[in-house]
Coordinates of C-alpha atoms in Angstrom, one line a residue:
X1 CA 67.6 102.1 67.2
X2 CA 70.5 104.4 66.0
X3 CA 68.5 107.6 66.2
X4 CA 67.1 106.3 69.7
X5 CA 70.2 105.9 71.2
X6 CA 72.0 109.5 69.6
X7 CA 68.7 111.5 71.1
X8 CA 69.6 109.7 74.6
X9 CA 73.1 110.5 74.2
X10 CA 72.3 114.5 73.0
X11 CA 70.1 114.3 76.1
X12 CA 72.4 113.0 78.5
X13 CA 75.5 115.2 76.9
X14 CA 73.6 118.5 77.9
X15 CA 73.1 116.8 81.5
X16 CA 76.6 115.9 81.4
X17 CA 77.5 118.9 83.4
X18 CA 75.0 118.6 85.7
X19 CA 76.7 115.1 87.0
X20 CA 79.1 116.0 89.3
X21 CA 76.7 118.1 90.9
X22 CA 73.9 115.5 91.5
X23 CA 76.4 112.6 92.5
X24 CA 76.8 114.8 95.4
X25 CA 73.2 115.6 96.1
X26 CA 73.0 111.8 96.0
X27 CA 71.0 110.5 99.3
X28 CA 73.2 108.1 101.3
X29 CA 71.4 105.1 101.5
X30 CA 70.3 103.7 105.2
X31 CA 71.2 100.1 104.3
X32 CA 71.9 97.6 101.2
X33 CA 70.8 98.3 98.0
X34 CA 70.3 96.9 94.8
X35 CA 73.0 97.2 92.6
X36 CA 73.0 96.6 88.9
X37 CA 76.2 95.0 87.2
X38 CA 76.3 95.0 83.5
X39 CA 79.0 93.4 82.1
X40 CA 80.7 93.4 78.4
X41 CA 78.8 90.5 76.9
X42 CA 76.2 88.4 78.1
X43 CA 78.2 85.0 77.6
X44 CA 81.0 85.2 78.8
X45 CA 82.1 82.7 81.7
X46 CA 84.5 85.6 82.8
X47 CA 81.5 87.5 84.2
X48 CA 79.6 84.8 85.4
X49 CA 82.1 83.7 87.7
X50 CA 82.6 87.5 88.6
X51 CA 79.0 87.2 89.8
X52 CA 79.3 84.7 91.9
X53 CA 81.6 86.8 94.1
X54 CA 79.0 89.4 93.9
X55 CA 76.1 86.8 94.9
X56 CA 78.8 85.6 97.9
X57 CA 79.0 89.3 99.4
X58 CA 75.0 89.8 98.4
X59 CA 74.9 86.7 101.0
X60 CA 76.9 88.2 103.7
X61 CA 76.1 91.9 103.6
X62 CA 72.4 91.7 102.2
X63 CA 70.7 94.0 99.1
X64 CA 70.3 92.7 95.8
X65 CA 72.5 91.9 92.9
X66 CA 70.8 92.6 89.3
X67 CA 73.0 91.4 86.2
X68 CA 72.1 92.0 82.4
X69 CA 74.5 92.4 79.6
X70 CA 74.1 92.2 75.9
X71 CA 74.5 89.8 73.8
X72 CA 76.9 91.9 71.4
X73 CA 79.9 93.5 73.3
X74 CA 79.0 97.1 71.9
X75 CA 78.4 100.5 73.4
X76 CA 75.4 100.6 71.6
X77 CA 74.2 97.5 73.2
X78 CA 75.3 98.3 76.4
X79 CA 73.5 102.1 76.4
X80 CA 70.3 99.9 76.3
X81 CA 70.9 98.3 79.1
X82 CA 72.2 101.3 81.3
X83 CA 68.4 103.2 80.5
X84 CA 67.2 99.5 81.5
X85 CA 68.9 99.6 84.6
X86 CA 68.1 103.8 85.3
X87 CA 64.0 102.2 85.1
X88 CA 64.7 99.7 87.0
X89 CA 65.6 102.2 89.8
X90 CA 68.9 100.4 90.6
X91 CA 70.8 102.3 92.8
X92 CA 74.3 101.5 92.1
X93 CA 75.3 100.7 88.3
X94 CA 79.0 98.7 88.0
X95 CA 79.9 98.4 84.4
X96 CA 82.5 96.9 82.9
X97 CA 83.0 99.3 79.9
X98 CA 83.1 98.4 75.7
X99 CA 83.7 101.7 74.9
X100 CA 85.2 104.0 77.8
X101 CA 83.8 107.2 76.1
X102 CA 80.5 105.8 74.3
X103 CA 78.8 104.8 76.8
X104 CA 80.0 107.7 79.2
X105 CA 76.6 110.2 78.2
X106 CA 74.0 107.5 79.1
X107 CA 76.3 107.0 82.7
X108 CA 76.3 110.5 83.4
X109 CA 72.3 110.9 82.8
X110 CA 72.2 108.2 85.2
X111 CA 74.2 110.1 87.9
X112 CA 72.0 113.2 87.5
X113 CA 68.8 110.6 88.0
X114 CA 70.8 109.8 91.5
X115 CA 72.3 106.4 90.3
X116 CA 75.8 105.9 91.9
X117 CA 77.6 104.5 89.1
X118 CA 81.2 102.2 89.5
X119 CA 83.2 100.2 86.9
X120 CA 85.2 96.7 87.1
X121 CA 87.4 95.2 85.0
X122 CA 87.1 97.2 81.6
X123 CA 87.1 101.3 82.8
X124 CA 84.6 104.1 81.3
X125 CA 85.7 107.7 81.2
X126 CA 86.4 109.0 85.1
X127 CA 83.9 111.4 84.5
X128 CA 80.9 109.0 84.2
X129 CA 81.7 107.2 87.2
X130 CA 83.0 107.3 91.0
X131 CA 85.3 104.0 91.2
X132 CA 86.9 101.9 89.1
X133 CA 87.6 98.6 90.6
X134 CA 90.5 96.9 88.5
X135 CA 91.9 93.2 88.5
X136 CA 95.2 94.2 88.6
X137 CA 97.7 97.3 87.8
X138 CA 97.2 98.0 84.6
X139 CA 100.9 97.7 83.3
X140 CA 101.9 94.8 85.6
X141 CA 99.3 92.9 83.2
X142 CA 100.8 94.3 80.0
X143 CA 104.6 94.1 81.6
X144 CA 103.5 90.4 82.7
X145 CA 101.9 89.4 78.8
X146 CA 105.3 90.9 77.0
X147 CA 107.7 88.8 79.4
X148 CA 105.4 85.7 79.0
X149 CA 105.9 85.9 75.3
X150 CA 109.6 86.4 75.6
X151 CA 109.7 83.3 77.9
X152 CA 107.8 81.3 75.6
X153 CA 109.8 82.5 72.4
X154 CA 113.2 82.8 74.0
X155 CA 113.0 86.7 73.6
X156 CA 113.2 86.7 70.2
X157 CA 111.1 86.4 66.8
X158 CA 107.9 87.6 65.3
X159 CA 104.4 87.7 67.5
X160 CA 101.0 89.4 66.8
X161 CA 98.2 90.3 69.2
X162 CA 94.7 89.1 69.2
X163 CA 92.7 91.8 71.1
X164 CA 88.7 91.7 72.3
X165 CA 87.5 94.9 70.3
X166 CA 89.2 98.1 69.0
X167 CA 87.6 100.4 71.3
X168 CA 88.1 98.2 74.5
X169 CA 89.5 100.4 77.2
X170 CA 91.7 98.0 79.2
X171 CA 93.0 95.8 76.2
X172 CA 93.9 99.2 74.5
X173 CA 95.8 100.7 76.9
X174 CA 97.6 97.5 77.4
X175 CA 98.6 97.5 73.9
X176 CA 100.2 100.7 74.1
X177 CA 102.3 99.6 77.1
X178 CA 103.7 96.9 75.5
X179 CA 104.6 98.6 72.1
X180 CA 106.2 101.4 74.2
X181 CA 108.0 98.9 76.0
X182 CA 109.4 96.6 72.9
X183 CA 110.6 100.3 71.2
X184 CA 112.5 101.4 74.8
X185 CA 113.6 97.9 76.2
X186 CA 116.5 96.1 75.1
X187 CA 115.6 92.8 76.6
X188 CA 112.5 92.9 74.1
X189 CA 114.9 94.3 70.7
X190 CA 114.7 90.6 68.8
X191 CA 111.2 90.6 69.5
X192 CA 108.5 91.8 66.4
X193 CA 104.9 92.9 66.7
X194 CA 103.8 92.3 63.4
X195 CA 99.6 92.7 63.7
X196 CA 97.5 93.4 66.3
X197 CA 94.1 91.8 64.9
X198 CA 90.5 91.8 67.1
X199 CA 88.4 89.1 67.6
X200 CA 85.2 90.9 68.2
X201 CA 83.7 89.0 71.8
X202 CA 83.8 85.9 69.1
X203 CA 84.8 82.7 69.5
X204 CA 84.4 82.3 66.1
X205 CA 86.1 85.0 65.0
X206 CA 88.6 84.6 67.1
X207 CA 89.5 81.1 65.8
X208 CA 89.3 82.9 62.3
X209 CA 91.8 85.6 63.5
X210 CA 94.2 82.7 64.9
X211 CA 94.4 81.1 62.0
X212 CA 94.5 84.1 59.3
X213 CA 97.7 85.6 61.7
X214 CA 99.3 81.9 61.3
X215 CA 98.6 82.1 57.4
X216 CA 100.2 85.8 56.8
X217 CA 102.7 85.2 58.9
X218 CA 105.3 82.1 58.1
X219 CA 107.8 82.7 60.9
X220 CA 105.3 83.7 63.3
X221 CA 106.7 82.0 66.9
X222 CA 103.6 83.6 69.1
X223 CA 100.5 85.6 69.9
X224 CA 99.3 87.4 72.9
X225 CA 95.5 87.2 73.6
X226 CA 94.3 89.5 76.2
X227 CA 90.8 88.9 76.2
X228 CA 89.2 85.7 78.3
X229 CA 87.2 84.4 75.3
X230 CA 90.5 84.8 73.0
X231 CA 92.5 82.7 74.2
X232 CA 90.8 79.4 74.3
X233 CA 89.8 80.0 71.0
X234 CA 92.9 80.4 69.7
X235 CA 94.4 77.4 71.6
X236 CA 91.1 74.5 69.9
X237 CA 92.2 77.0 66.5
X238 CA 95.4 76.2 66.3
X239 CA 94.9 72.9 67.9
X240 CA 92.5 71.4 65.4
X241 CA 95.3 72.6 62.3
X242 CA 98.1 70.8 63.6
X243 CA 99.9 74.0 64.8
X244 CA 99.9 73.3 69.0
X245 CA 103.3 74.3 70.1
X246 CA 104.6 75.7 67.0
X247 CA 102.9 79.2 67.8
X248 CA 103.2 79.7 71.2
X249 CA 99.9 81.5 73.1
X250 CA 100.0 83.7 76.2
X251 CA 97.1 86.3 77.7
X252 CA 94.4 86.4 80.0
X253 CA 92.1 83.9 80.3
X254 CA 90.7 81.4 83.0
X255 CA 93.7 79.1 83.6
X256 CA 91.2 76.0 83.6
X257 CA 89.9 76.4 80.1
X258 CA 93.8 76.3 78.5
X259 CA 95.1 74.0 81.3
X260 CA 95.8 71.1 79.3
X261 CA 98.1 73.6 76.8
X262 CA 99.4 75.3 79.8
X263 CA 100.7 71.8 81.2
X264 CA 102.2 70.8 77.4
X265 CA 104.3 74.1 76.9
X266 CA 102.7 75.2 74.6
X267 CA 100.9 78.5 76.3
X268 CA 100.9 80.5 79.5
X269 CA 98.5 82.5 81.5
X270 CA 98.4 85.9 83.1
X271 CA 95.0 85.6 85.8
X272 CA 93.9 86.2 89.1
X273 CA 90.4 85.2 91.1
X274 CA 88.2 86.4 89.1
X275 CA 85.3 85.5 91.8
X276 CA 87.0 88.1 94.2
X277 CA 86.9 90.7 91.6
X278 CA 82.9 90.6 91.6
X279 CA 83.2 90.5 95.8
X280 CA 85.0 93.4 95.8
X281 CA 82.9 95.3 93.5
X282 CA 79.9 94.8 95.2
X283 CA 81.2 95.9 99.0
X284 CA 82.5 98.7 97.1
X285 CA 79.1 99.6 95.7
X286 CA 77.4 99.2 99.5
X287 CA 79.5 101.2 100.9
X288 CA 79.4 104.1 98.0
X289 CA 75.9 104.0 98.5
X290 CA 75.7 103.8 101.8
X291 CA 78.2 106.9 101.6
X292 CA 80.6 104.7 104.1
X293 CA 82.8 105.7 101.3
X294 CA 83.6 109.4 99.1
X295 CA 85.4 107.2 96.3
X296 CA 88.3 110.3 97.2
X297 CA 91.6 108.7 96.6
X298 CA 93.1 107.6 99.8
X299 CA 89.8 106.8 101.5
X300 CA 89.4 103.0 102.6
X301 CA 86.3 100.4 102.9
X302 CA 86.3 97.2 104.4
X303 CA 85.7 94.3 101.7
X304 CA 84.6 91.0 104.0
X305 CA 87.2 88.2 103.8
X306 CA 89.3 90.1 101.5
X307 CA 90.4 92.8 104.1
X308 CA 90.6 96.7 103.6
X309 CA 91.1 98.5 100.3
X310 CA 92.0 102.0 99.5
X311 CA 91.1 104.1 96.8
X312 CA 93.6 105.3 94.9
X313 CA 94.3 107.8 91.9
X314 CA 91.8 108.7 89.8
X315 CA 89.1 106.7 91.9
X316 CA 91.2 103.8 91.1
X317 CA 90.3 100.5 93.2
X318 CA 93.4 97.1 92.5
X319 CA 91.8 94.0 93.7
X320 CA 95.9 92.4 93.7
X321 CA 98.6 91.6 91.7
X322 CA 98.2 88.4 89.1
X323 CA 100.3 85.4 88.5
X324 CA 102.0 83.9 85.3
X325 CA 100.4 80.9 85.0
X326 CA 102.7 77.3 84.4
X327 CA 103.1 74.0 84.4
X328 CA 104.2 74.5 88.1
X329 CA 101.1 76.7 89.1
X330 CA 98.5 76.0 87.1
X331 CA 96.6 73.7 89.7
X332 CA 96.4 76.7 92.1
X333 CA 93.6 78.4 89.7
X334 CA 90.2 76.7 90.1
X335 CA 89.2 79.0 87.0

């Protein structure tokens, strides 16, 4: 398989340059089209839910919504299922990205076959597609994890992180945020990153990861998981060794899968409606193919019941800001 995929990605690293060029050769479609969402992993309830948006707008707006993922959250994986998608002679590939830059040559070869190609929720490189359609500003997200930690710790103490994968685009550059913001802020100075570990798409491993960063690290008062699968993991983890409430949890995650530790104290959420983040996608990938929209920043689309969007920089698409979820909120989030 290994040789396969580094022939496709020779291939489609020669066509790269050729992209930009057919994505505006592109035919504009005369009406709805099928449009082929392939998310991180196949599992995941996160993108499940995020289809049922997409079937919603499929409903009021017509065309067809494909979805396939793989059942390990790799490039590699992933590249399979973008050529999958190219033969299936989708019109309109959203992707929600493991690897912004790996998969990037197999979205670019799909571009020069006349594929429109979109991201949500995890970006790939700008290059190998026209829109990214994101949950929420990136660094409200990380601004919103580091001040849920601090509540939960009373600003002060050691924490860890517990991220998806080491090459995932979103949690990455959340990371970064947060570690430039604990060096530059006061309000953050008692508080001390002390591992960021991965959990790999895993519940498994994720429990593992809990666990091991409770064992290394005595005094450790927290842990931030920004990955939807994370985070419940980590709560049952700690949960089945006796340690609920003694290491506080905050991230992303669907509020109704940690609600019982939200309503105890012992963690907090960062979410939004994750259903409206697959509705949005797929008006934006009817009216990209329908070339109602140029994906140039500052150009607007209507998005049914959720109003008008505009596009902003770098093709960048913010479905709304999210919530820290409590005790006081929590029954506002049906997921």
């Amino acid at each position: 398989m290994t040789s396969r995929i580094t022939r496709l990605a020779l291939a489609a690293a020669l066509l790269g340059s050729l992209a930009p060029a057919a994505a505006l050769a592109q035919d504009c479609a005369t009406g709805p089209v099928t449009v082929g969402f392939l998310p991180k992993l196949d599992t995941d309830p996160y993108f499940q839910v995020a289809k049922t948006g997409a079937d919603e707008a499929q409903k009021e707006i017509g065309g067809e919504v494909v979805q396939q993922a793989p059942s390990q959250a790799t490039a590699e994986a992933q590249i399979e299922f973008i050529n999958n998608l190219v033969s299936q002679q989708v019109k309109v590939i959203a992707i929600s990205g493991n690897d912004a830059n790996a998969v990037a040559p197999a979205l670019k070869r799909a571009m020069a076959q006349g594929i429109r190609v979109i991201s949500y929720d995890s970006d790939v490189a700008p290059a190998a597609r026209t829109l990214f359609l994101n949950q929420a500003k990136g660094d409200s997200l990380a601004e919103m994890m580091l001040e849920s930690m601090a509540q939960l710790i009373g600003g002060e103490g050691e924490f860890a992180i517990l991220s998806s994968t080491p090459t995932a685009t979103n949690q990455n550059a959340w990371i970064d945020f947060m570690k430039a913001r604990l060096a530059g802020d006061p309000k953050f100075a008692k508080m001390k990153l002390v591992q960021v570990a991965y959990g790999e798409e895993s519940e498994q491993v994720n429990q593992q990861q809990a666990l091991a960063l409770a064992q290394a690290f005595p005094n450790l008062k927290g842990i931030i998981v920004p990955a939807g699968i994370g985070l419940p993991a980590a709560a049952r983890a700690l949960e089945q060794a006796g340690m609920t409430g003694k290491i506080k949890l905050t991230g992303l995650a669907p509020a109704s899968l940690i609600r019982k530790y939200i309503e105890s104290g012992a963690a907090q959420d960062i979410w939004w409606n994750v259903k409206d983040l697959g509705y949005l996608t797929y008006y934006a990938a009817q009216a990209l193919a329908q070339c109602k929209l140029d994906g140039k920043p500052g150009s607007t689309f209507a998005a049914g019941r959720l109003g008008e969007y505009k596009v902003g920089d770098g093709g960048e698409v913010v479905l709304g800001p999210a919530e820290i979820v409590t005790p006081a909120n929590v029954g506002e989030f049906a997921f």
